[in-house]
PDB file of C-alpha atoms in Angstrom:
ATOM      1  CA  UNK A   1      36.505 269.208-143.771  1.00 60.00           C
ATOM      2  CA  UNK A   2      36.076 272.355-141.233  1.00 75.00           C
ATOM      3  CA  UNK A   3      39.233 273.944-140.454  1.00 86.00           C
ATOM      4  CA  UNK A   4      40.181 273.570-136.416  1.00 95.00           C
ATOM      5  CA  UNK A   5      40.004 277.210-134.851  1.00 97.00           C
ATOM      6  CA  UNK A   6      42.590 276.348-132.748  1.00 98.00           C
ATOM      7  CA  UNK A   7      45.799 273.798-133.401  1.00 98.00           C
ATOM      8  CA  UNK A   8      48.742 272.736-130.900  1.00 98.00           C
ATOM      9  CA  UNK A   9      51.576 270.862-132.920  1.00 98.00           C
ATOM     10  CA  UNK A  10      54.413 269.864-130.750  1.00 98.00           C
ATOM     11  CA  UNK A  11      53.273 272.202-127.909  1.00 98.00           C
ATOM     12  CA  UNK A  12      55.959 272.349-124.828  1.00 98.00           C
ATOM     13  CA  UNK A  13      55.128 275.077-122.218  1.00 98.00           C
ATOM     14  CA  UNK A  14      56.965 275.929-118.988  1.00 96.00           C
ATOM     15  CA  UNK A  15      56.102 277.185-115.179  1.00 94.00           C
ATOM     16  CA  UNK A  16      58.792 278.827-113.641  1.00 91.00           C
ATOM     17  CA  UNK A  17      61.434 277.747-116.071  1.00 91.00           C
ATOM     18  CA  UNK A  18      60.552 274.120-115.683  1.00 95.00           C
ATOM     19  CA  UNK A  19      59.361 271.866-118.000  1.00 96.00           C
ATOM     20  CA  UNK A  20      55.898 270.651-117.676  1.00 97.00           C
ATOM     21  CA  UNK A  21      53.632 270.204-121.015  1.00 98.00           C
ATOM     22  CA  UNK A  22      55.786 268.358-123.539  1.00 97.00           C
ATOM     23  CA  UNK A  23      54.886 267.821-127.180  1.00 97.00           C
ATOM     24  CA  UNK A  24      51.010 268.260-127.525  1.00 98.00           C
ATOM     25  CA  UNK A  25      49.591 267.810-130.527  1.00 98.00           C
ATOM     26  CA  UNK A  26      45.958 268.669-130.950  1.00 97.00           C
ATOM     27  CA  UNK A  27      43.228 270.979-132.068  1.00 96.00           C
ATOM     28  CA  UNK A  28      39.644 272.395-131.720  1.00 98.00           C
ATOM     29  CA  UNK A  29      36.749 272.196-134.124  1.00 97.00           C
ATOM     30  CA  UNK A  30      34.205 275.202-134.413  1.00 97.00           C
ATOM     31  CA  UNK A  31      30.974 274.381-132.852  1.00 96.00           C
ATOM     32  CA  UNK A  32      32.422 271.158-130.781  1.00 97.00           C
ATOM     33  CA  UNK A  33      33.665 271.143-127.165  1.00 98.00           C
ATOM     34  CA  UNK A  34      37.076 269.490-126.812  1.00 98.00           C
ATOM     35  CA  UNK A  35      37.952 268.209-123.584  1.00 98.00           C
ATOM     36  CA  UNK A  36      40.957 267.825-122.122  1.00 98.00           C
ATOM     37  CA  UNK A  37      41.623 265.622-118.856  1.00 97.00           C
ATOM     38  CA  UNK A  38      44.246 264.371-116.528  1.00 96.00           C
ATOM     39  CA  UNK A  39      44.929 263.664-112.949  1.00 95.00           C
ATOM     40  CA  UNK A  40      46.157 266.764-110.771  1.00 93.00           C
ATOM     41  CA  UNK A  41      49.564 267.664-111.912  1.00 94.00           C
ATOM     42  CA  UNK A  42      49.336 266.482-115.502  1.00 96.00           C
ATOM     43  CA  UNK A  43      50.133 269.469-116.773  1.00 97.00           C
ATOM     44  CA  UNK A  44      46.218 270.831-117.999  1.00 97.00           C
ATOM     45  CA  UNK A  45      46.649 274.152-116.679  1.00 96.00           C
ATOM     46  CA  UNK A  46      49.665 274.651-117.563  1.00 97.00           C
ATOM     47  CA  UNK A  47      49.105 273.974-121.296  1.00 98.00           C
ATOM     48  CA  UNK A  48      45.879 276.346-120.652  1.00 97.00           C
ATOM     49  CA  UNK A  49      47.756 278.769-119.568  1.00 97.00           C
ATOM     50  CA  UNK A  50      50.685 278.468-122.699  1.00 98.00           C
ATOM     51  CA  UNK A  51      48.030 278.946-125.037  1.00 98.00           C
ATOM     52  CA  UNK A  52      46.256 281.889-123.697  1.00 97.00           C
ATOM     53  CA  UNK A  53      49.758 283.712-123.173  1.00 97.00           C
ATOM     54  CA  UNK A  54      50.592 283.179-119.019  1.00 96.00           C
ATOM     55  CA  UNK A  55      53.321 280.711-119.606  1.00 96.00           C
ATOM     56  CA  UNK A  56      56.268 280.791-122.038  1.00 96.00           C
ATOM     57  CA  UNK A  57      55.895 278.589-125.039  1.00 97.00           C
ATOM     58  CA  UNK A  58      59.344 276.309-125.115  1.00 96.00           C
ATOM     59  CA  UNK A  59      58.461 275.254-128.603  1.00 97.00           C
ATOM     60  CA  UNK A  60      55.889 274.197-130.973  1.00 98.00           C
ATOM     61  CA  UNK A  61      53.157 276.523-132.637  1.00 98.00           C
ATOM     62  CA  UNK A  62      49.538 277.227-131.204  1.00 98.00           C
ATOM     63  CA  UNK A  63      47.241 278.475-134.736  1.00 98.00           C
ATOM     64  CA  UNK A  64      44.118 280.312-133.920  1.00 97.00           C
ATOM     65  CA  UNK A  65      41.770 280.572-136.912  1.00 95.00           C
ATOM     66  CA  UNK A  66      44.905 279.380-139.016  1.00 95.00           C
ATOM     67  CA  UNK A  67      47.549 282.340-137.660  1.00 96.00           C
ATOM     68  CA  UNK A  68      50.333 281.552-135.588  1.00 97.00           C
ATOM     69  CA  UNK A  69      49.962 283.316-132.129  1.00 97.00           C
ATOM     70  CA  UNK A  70      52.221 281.765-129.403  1.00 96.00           C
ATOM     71  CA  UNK A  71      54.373 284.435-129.836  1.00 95.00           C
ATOM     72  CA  UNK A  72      51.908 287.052-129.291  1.00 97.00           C
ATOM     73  CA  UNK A  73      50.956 289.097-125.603  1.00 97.00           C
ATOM     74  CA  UNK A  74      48.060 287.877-124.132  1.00 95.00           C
ATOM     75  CA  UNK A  75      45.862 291.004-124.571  1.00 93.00           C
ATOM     76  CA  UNK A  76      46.943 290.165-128.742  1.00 96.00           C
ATOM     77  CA  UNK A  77      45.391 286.632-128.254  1.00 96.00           C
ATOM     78  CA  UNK A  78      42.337 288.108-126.840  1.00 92.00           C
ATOM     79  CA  UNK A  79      41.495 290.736-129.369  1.00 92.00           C
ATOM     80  CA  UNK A  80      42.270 287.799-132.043  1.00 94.00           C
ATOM     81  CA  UNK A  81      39.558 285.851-130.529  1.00 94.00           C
ATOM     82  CA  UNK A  82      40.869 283.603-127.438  1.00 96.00           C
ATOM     83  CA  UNK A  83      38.572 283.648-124.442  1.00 94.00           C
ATOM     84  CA  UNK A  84      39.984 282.173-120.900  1.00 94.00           C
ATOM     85  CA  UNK A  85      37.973 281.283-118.498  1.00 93.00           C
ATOM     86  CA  UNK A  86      40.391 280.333-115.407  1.00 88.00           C
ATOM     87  CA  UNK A  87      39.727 278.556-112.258  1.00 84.00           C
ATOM     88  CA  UNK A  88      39.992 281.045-109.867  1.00 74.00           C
ATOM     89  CA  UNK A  89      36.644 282.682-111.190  1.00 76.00           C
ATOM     90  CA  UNK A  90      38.031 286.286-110.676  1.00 83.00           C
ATOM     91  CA  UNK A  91      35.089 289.130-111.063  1.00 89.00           C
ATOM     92  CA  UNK A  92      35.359 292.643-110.589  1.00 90.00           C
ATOM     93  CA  UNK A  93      33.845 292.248-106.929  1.00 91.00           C
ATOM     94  CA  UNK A  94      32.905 296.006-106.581  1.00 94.00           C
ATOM     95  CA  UNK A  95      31.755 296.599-110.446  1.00 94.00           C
ATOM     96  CA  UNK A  96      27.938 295.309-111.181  1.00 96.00           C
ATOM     97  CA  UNK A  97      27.448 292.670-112.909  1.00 95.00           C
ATOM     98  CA  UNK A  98      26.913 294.508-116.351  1.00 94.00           C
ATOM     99  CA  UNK A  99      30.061 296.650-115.538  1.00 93.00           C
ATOM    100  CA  UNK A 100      31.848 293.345-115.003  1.00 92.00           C
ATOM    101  CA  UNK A 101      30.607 292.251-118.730  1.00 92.00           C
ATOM    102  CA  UNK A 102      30.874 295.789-120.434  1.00 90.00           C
ATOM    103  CA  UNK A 103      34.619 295.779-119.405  1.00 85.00           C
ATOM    104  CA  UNK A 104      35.457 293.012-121.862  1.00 78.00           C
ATOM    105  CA  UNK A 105      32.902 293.901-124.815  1.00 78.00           C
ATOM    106  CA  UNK A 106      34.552 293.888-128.026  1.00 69.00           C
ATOM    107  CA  UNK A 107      33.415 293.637-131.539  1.00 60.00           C
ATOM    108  CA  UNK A 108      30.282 291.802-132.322  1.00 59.00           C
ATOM    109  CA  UNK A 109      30.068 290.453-128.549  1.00 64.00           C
ATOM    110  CA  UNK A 110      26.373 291.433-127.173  1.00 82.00           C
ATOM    111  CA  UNK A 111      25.145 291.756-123.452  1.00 90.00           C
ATOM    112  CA  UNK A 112      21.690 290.292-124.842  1.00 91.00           C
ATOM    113  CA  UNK A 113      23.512 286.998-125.562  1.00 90.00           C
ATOM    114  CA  UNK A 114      25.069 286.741-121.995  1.00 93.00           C
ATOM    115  CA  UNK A 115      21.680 287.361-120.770  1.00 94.00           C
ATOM    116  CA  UNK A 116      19.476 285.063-122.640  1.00 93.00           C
ATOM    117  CA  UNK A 117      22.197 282.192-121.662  1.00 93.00           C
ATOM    118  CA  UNK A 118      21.794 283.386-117.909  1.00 94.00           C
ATOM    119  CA  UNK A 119      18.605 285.316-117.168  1.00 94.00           C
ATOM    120  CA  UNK A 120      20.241 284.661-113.941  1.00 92.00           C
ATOM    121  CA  UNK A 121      22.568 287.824-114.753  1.00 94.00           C
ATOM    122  CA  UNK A 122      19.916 289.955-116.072  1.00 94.00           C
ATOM    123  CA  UNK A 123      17.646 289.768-113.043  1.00 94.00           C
ATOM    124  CA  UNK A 124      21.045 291.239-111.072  1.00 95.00           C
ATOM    125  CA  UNK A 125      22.590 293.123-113.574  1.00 94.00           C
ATOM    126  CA  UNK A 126      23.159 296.646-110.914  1.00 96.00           C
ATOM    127  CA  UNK A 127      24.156 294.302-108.246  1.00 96.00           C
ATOM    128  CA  UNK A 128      27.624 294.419-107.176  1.00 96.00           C
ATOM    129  CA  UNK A 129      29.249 290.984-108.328  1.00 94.00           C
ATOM    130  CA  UNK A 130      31.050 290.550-104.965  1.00 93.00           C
ATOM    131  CA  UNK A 131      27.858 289.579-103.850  1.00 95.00           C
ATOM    132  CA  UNK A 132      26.523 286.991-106.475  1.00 94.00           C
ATOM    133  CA  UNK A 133      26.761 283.203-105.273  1.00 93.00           C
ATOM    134  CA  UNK A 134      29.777 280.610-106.546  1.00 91.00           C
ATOM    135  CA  UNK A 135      27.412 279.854-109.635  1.00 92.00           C
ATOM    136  CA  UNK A 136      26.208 283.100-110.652  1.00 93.00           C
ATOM    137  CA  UNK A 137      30.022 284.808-110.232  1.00 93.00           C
ATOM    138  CA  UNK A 138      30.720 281.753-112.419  1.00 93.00           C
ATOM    139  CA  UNK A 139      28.307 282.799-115.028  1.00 93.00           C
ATOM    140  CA  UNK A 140      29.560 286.196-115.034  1.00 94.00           C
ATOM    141  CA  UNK A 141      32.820 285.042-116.020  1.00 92.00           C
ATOM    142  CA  UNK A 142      31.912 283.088-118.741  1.00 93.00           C
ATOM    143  CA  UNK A 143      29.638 285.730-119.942  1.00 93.00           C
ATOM    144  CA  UNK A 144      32.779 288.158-119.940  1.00 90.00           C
ATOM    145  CA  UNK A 145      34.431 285.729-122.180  1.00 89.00           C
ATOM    146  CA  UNK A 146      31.824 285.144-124.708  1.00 90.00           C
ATOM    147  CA  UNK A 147      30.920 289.115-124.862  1.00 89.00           C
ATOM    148  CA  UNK A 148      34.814 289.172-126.266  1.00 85.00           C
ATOM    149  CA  UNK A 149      33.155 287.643-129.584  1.00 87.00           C
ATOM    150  CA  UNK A 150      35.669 284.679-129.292  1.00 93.00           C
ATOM    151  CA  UNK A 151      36.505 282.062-131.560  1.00 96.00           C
ATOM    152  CA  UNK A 152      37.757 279.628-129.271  1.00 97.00           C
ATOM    153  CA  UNK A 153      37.127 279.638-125.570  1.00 97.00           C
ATOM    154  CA  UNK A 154      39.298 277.755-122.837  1.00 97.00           C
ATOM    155  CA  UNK A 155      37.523 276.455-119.620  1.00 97.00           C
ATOM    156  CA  UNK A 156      39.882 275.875-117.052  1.00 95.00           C
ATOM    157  CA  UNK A 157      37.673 273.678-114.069  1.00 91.00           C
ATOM    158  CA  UNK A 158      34.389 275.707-113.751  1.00 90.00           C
ATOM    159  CA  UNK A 159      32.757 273.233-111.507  1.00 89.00           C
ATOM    160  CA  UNK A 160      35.432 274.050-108.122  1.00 86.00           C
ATOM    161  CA  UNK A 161      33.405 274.289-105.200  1.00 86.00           C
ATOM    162  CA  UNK A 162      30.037 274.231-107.126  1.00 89.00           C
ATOM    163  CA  UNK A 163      27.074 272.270-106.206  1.00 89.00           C
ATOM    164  CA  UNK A 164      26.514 269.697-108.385  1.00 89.00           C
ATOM    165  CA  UNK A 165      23.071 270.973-109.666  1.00 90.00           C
ATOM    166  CA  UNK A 166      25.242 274.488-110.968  1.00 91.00           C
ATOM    167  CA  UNK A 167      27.436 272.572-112.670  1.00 92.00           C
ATOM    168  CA  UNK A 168      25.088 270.956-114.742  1.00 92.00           C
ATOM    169  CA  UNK A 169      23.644 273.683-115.364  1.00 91.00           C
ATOM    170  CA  UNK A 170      26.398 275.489-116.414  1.00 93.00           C
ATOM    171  CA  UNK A 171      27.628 272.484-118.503  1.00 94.00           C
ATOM    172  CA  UNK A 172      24.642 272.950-120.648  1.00 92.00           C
ATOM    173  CA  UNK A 173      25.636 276.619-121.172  1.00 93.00           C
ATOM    174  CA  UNK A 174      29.044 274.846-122.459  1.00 95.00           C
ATOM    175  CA  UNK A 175      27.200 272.977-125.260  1.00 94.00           C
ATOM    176  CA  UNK A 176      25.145 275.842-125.834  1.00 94.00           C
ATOM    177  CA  UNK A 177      28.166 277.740-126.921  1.00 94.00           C
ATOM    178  CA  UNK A 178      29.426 274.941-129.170  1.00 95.00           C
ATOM    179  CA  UNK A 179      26.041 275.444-130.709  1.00 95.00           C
ATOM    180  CA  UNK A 180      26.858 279.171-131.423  1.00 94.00           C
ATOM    181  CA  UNK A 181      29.913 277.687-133.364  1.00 95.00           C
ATOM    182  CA  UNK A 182      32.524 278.380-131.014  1.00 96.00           C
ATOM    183  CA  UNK A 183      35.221 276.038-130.278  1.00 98.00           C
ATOM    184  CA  UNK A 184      35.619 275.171-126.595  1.00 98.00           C
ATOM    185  CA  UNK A 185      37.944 273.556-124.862  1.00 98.00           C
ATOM    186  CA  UNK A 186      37.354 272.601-121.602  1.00 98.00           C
ATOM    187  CA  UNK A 187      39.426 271.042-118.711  1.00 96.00           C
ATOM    188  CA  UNK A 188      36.970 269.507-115.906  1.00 91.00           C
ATOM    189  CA  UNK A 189      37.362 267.551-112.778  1.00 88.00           C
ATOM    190  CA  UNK A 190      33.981 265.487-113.848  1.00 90.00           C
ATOM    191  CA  UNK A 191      34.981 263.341-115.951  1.00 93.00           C
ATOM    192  CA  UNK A 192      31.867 262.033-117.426  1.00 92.00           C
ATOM    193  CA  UNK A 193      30.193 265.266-117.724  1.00 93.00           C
ATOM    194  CA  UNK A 194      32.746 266.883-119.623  1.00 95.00           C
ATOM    195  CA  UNK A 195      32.498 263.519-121.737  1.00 96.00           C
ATOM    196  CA  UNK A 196      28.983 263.845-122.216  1.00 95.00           C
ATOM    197  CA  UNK A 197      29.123 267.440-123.371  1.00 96.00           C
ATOM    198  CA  UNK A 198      32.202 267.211-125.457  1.00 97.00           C
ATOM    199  CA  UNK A 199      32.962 265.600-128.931  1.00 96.00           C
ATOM    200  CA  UNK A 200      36.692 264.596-128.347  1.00 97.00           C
ATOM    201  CA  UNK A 201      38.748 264.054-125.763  1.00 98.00           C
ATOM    202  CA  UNK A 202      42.694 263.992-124.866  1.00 98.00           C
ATOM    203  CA  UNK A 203      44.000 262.930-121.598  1.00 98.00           C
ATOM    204  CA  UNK A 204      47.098 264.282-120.124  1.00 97.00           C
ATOM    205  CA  UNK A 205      49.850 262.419-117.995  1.00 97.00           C
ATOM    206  CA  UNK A 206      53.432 264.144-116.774  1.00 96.00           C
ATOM    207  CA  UNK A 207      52.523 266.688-119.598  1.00 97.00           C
ATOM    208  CA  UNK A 208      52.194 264.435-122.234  1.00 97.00           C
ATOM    209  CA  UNK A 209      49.009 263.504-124.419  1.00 97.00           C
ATOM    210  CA  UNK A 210      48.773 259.688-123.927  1.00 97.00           C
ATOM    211  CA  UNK A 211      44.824 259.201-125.205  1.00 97.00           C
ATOM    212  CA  UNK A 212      42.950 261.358-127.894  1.00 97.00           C
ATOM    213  CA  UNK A 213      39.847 259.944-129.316  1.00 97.00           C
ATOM    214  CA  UNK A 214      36.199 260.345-129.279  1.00 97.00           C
ATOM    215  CA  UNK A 215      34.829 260.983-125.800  1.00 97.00           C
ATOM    216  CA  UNK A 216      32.470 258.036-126.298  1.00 96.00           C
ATOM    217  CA  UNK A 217      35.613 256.027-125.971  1.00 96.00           C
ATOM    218  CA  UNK A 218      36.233 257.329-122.334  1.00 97.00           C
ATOM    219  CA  UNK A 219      32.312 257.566-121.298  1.00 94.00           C
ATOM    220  CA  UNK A 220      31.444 255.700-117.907  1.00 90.00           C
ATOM    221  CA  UNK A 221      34.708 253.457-118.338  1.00 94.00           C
ATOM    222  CA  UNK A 222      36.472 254.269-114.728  1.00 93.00           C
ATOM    223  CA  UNK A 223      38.970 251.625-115.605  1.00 94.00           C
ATOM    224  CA  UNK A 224      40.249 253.149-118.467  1.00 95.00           C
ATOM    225  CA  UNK A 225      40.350 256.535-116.954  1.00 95.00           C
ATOM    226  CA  UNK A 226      42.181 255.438-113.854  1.00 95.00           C
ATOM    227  CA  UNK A 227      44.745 253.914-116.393  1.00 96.00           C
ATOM    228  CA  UNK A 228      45.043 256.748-118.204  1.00 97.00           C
ATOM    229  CA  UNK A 229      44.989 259.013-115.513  1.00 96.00           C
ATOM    230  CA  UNK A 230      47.701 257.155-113.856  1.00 94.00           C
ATOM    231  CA  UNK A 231      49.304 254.608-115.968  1.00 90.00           C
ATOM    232  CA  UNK A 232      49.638 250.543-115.958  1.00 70.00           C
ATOM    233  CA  UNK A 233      48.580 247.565-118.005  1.00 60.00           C
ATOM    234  CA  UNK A 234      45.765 248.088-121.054  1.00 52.00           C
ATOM    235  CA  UNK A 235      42.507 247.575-119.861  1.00 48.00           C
ATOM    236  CA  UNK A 236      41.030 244.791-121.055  1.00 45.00           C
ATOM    237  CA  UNK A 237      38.023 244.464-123.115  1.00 42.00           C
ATOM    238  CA  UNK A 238      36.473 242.067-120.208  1.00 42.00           C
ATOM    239  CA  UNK A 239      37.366 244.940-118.028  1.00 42.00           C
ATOM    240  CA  UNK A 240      36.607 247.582-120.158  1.00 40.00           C
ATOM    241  CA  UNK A 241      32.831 245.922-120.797  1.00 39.00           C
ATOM    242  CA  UNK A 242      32.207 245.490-116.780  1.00 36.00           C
ATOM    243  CA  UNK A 243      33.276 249.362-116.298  1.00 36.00           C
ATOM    244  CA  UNK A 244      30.714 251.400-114.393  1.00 36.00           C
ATOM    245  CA  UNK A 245      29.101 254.409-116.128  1.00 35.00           C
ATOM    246  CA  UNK A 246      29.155 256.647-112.596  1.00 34.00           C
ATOM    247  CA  UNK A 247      30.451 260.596-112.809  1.00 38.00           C
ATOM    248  CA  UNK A 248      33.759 260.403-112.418  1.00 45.00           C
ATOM    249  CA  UNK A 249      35.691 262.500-109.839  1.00 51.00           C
ATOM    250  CA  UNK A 250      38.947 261.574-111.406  1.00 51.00           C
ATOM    251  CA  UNK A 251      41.011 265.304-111.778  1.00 40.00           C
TER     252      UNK A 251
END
């Protein structure tokens, strides 16, 4: 059995001294996408953040590639092989777009790889990134997290204020780098795209893992996922049969 490239046992993280992600347990598999959802406020960010270093770790131990790092400064995590990729999709707005990639180049990372994943980039490499669309500023960032030659990657809601047609594309590009054998995990307000893309999948409530399965368990059932999301009675298997298979907007 493949060692996970990343593993949370008994996770709690904090924001602003309060408690918010309690107890997670989980990890990541090479070359699989993990996803992670939860309504807004269930803590995903939050635990995002605790693992990539921008909130204090209350207890528990985060392993990446088997060493212990939740002790380390986030710049540490990142030369060890953690790539973030936050909401906010923060470029270097006056840097090209190369610059923008160049800046976070390490070790065996390569431009060509960024580019063959976007040609999108390539075709606007000298252009100012302040400039590029939504999509294409969101492809920059995730380009300046693979060119970090990461192990694991975290994707924190790429699809904000994306068209649908750029998320799917860009969705794609997340199975694409599960099929470069890194370990993703990604947190998306799509439900059942992330589910499609993904492998397994744990769902958050009030900071606390209350499903983790295989996403096929999750796929198309709204029921369940409201449930989850939310809490009340089991769903079921009437219920859970007669569920829709729409995208889900759940967050």
């Amino acid at each position: 059995m493949t060692a996970p490239a990343l593993a949370l046992d008994g996770v709690a993280v904090d924001r602003a001294e309060v408690p918010v992600v309690h107890e997670v347990t989980l990890d990541a598999a090479p070359g699989a996408v993990t996803v992670i959802l939860g309504a807004n406020g269930a803590g995903k960010t939050t635990l995002m953040d605790g693992i990539a270093g921008l909130a204090p770790v209350r207890s528990g131990t985060i392993r990446l590639d088997g060493k212990a790092i939740e002790r380390l400064a986030p710049y540490k995590r990142a030369r060890a092989g953690l790539g973030y990729v936050e909401q906010a999709r923060t470029t270097f707005r006056t840097l090209t777009v190369e610059q923008n990639l160049v800046v976070s180049q390490q070790g065996d990372g390569d431009l060509g790889t960024v580019y063959r994943l976007f040609p999108e980039l390539e075709k606007r490499r000298t252009l100012q990134a302040g400039y590029l669309s939504g999509g294409e500023q969101q492809m920059v960032v995730l380009g300046r997290a693979l060119v970090s030659a990461p192990k694991v990657v975290l994707i924190d809601e790429m699809s904000l204020g994306l068209a649908p047609l750029v998320v799917r594309r860009l969705m794609a590009t997340v199975g694409e780098l599960a099929g470069m054998g890194i370990a993703v995990v990604l947190i998306e307000q799509f439900a059942n795209l992330a589910l499609d893309v993904g492998s397994r999948a744990h769902v958050l409530r009030k900071g606390r893992v209350v499903f983790s399965g295989p996403c096929g368990e999750l796929r198309g059932d709204e029921r369940r996922l409201h449930r989850l999301y939310f809490g009340g009675p089991p769903v079921s298997a009437a219920e859970a049969g007669g569920a829709g298979a729409a995208e889900s907007g759940l967050r």
